[in-house]
Short mmCIF file of C-alpha atoms and ligand atoms in Angstrom, two decimals:
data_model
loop_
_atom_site.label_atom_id
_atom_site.label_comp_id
_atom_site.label_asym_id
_atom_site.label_seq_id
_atom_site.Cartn_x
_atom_site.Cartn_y
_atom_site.Cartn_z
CA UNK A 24 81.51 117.83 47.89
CA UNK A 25 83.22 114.96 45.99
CA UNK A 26 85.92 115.47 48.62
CA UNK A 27 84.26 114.75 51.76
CA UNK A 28 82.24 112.06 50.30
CA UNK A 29 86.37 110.77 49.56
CA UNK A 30 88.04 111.44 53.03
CA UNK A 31 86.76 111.13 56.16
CA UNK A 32 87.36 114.04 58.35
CA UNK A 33 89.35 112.53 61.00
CA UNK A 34 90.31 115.93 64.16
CA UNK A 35 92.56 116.17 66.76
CA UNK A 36 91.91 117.39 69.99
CA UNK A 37 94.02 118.25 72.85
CA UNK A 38 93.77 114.41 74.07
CA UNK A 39 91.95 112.79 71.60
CA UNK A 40 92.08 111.59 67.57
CA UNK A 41 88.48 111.56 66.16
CA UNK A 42 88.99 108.92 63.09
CA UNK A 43 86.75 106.74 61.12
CA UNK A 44 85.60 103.42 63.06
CA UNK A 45 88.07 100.76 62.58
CA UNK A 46 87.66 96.81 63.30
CA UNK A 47 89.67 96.77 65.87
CA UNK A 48 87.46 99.19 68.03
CA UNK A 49 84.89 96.40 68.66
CA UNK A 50 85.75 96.10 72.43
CA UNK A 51 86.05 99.63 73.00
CA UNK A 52 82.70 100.22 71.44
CA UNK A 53 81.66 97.37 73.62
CA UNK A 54 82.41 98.97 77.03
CA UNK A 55 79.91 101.89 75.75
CA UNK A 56 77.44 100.14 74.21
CA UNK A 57 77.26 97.24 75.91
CA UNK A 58 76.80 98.59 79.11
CA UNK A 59 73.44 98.94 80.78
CA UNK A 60 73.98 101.65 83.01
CA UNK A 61 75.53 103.76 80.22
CA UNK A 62 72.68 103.24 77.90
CA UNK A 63 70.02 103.69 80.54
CA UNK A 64 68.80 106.90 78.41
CA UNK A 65 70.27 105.85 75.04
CA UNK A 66 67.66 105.42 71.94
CA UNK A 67 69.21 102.01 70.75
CA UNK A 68 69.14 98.52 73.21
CA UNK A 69 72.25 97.85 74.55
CA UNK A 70 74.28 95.32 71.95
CA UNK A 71 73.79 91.67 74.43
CA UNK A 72 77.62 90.37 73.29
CA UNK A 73 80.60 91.91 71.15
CA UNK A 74 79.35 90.16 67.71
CA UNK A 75 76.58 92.93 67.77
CA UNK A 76 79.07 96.02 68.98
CA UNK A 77 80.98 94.55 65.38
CA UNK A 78 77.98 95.00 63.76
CA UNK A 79 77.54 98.35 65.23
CA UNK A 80 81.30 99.14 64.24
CA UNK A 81 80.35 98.33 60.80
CA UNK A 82 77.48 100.06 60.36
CA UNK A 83 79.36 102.97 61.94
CA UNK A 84 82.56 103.18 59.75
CA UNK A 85 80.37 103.02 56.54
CA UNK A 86 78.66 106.33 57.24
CA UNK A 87 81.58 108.80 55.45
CA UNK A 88 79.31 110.67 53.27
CA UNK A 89 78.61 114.12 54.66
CA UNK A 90 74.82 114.43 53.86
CA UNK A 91 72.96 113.01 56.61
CA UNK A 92 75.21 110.91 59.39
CA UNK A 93 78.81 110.53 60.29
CA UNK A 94 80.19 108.81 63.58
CA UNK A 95 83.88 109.84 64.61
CA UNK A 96 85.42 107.23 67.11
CA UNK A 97 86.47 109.15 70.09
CA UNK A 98 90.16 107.24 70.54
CA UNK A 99 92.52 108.26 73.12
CA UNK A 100 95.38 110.42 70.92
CA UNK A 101 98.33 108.48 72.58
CA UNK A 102 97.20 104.79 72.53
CA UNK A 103 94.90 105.44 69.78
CA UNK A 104 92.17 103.03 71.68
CA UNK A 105 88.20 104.08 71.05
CA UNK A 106 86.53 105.15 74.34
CA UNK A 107 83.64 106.67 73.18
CA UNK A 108 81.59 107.88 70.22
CA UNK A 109 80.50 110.92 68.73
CA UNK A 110 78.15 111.50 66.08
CA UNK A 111 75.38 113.46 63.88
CA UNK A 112 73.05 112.07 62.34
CA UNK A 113 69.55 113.45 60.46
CA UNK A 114 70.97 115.95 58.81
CA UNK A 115 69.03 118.13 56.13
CA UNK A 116 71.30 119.75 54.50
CA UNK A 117 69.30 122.50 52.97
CA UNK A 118 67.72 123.63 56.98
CA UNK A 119 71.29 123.37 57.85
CA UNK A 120 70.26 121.20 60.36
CA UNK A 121 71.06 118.06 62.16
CA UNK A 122 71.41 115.84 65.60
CA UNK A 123 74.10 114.81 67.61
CA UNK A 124 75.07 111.98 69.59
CA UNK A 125 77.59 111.21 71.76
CA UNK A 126 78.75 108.00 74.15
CA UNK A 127 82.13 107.93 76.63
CA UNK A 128 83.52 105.03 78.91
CA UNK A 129 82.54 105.05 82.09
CA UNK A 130 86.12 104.75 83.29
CA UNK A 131 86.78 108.09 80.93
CA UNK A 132 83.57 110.26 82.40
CA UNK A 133 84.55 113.23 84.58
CA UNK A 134 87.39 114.85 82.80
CA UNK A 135 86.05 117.05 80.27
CA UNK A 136 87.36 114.40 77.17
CA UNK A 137 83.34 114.05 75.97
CA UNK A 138 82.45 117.84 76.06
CA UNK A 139 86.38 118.44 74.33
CA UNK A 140 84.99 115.80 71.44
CA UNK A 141 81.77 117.26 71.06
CA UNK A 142 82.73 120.78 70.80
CA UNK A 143 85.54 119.61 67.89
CA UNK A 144 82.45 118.22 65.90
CA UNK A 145 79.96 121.31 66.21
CA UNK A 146 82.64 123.30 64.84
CA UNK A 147 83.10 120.65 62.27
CA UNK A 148 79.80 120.55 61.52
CA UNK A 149 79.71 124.62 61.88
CA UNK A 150 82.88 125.52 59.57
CA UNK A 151 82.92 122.96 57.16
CA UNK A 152 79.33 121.86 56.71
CA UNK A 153 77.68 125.03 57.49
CA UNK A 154 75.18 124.00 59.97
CA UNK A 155 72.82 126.38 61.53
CA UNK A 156 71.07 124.34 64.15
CA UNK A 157 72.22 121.56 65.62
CA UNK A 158 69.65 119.41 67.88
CA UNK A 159 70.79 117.05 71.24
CA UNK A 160 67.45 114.59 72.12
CA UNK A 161 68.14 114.07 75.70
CA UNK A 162 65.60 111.78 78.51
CA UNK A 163 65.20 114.21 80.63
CA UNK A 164 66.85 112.21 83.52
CA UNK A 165 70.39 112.21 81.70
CA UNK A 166 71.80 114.94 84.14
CA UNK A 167 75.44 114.54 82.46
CA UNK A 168 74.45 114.83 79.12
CA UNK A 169 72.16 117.41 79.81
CA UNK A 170 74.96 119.08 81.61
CA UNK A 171 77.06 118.37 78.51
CA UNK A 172 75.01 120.08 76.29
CA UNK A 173 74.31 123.28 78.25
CA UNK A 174 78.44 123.42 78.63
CA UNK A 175 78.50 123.89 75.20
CA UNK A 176 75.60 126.37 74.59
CA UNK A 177 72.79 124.02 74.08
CA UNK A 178 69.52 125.49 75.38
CA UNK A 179 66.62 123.89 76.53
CA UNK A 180 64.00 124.32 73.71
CA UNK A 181 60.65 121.69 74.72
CA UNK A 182 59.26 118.34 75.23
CA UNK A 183 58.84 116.16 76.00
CA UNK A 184 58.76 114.23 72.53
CA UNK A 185 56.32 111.90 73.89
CA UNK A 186 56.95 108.40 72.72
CA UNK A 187 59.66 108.93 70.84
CA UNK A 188 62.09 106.61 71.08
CA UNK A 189 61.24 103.29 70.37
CA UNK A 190 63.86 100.73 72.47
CA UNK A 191 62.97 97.17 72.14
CA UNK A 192 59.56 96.63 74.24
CA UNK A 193 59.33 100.28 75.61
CA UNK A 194 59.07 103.54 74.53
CA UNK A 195 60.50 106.79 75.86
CA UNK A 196 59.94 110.64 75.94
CA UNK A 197 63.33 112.99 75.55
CA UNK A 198 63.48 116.82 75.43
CA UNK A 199 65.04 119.12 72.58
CA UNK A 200 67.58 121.36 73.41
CA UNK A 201 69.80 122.50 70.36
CA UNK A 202 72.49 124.98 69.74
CA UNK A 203 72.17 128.08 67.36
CA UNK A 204 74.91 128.68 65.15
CA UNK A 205 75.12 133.11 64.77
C1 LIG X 871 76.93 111.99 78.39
C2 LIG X 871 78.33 111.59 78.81
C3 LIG X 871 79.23 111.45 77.61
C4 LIG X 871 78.88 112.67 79.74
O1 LIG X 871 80.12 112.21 80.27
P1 LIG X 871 81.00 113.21 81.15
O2 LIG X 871 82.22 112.51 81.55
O3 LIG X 871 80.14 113.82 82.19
O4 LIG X 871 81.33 114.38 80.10
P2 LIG X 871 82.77 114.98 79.81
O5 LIG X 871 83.69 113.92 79.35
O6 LIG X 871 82.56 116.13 78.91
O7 LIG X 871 83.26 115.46 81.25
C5 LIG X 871 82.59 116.53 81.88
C6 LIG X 871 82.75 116.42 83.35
O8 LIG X 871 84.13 116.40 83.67
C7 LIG X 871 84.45 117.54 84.50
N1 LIG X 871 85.78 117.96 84.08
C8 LIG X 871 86.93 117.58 84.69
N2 LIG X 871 87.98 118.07 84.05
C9 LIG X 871 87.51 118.78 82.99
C10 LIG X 871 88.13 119.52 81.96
N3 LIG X 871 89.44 119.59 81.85
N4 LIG X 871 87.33 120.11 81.03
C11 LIG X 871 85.99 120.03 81.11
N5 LIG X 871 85.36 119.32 82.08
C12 LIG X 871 86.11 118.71 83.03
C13 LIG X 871 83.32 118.51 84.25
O9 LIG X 871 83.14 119.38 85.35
C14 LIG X 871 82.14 117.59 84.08
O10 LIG X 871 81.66 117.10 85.27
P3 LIG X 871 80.16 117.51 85.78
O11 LIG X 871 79.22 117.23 84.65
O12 LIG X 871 79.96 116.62 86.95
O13 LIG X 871 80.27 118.96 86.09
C15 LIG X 871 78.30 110.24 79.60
O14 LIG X 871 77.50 110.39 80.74
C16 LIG X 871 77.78 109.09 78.77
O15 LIG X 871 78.51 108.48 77.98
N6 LIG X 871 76.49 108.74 78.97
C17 LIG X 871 75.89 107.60 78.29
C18 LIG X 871 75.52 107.89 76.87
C19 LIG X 871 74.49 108.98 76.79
O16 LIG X 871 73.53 109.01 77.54
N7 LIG X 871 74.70 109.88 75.81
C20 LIG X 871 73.82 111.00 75.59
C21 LIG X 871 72.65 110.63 74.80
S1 LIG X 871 71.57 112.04 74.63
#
């Protein structure tokens, strides 16, 4: 217990180191969440200029505790740059449940690196946290994270969750699917 609340778990993948949020992964962050098109379905507004991504890369490296959110920048293993994040969030420990997230580059889409990331943390979150049910709240017009999820075992479960999400002046109604740990 006192152990994970001590050191992050930072994973390797194949092509990618999955580390606490540094400063320096401002701009990277940036290129996710400061893009419009990639955070067409995404519950937060996108950040308007890289002060607010900093902000966001603050609020994201502080989360090291293991009870109810952790975000893992998703850095490139070679260069060490953040392209993307992954994280969960919501968790109740004693349902052995929680919620993931999970945001990639556009330049990085396409070759597996999100779905290689995300399966790294369910087992995380499987194996070391023992986590039973693990939730993805997708719009239902987010083919490639819906695709995502179903790669990895996610089922469709109902919805939509109407009103929802709350993203500056509008509102928005995802689906459930989640992913049974046996
Ligand atoms: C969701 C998101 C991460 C998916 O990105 P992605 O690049 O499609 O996902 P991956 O990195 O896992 O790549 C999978 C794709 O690469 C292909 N691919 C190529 N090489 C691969 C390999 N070696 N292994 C696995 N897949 C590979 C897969 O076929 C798949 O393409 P497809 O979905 O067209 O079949 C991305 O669209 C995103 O960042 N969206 C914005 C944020 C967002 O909406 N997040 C979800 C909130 S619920």
């Amino acid at each position: 217990m006192a152990d994970h609340a001590a050191k992050f778990p930072a994973m390797f993948t194949p092509r990618l180191r999955l580390r606490q949020f540094e400063p320096k992964d401002d701009i990277g962050l940036y290129a996710c969440l400061g893009n419009q098109d990639l955070v067409r379905y995404w519950d937060f507004a996108p950040c308007k200029n890289i002060q607010e991504a900093r902000g966001w890369v603050r609020t994201l490296s502080k989360t090291t505790q293991p009870y109810s959110a952790i975000a893992w920048a998703v850095a490139d293993i070679t260069t060490d740059k953040c392209i993307g994040m992954v994280n969960y969030h919501h968790r109740e420990a004693y349902r052995r449940k929680l919620e993931i997230g999970y945001i990639l580059q556009a330049e990085h889409h396409g070759q597996g690196l999100m779905t290689e990331a995300v399966r790294m943390v369910m087992s995380h979150c499987i194996e070391q946290l023992k986590t039973r049910r693990i939730e993805a709240i997708i719009h239902p017009d987010n083919a490639p994270s819906i695709r995502l999820a179903k790669r990895l075992g996610f089922e469709f479960e109902g919805g939509p969750l109407r009103d929802y999400w709350r993203v500056g002046d509008r509102f928005m109604s995802p689906v459930v699917y989640s992913f049974i740990a046996s």
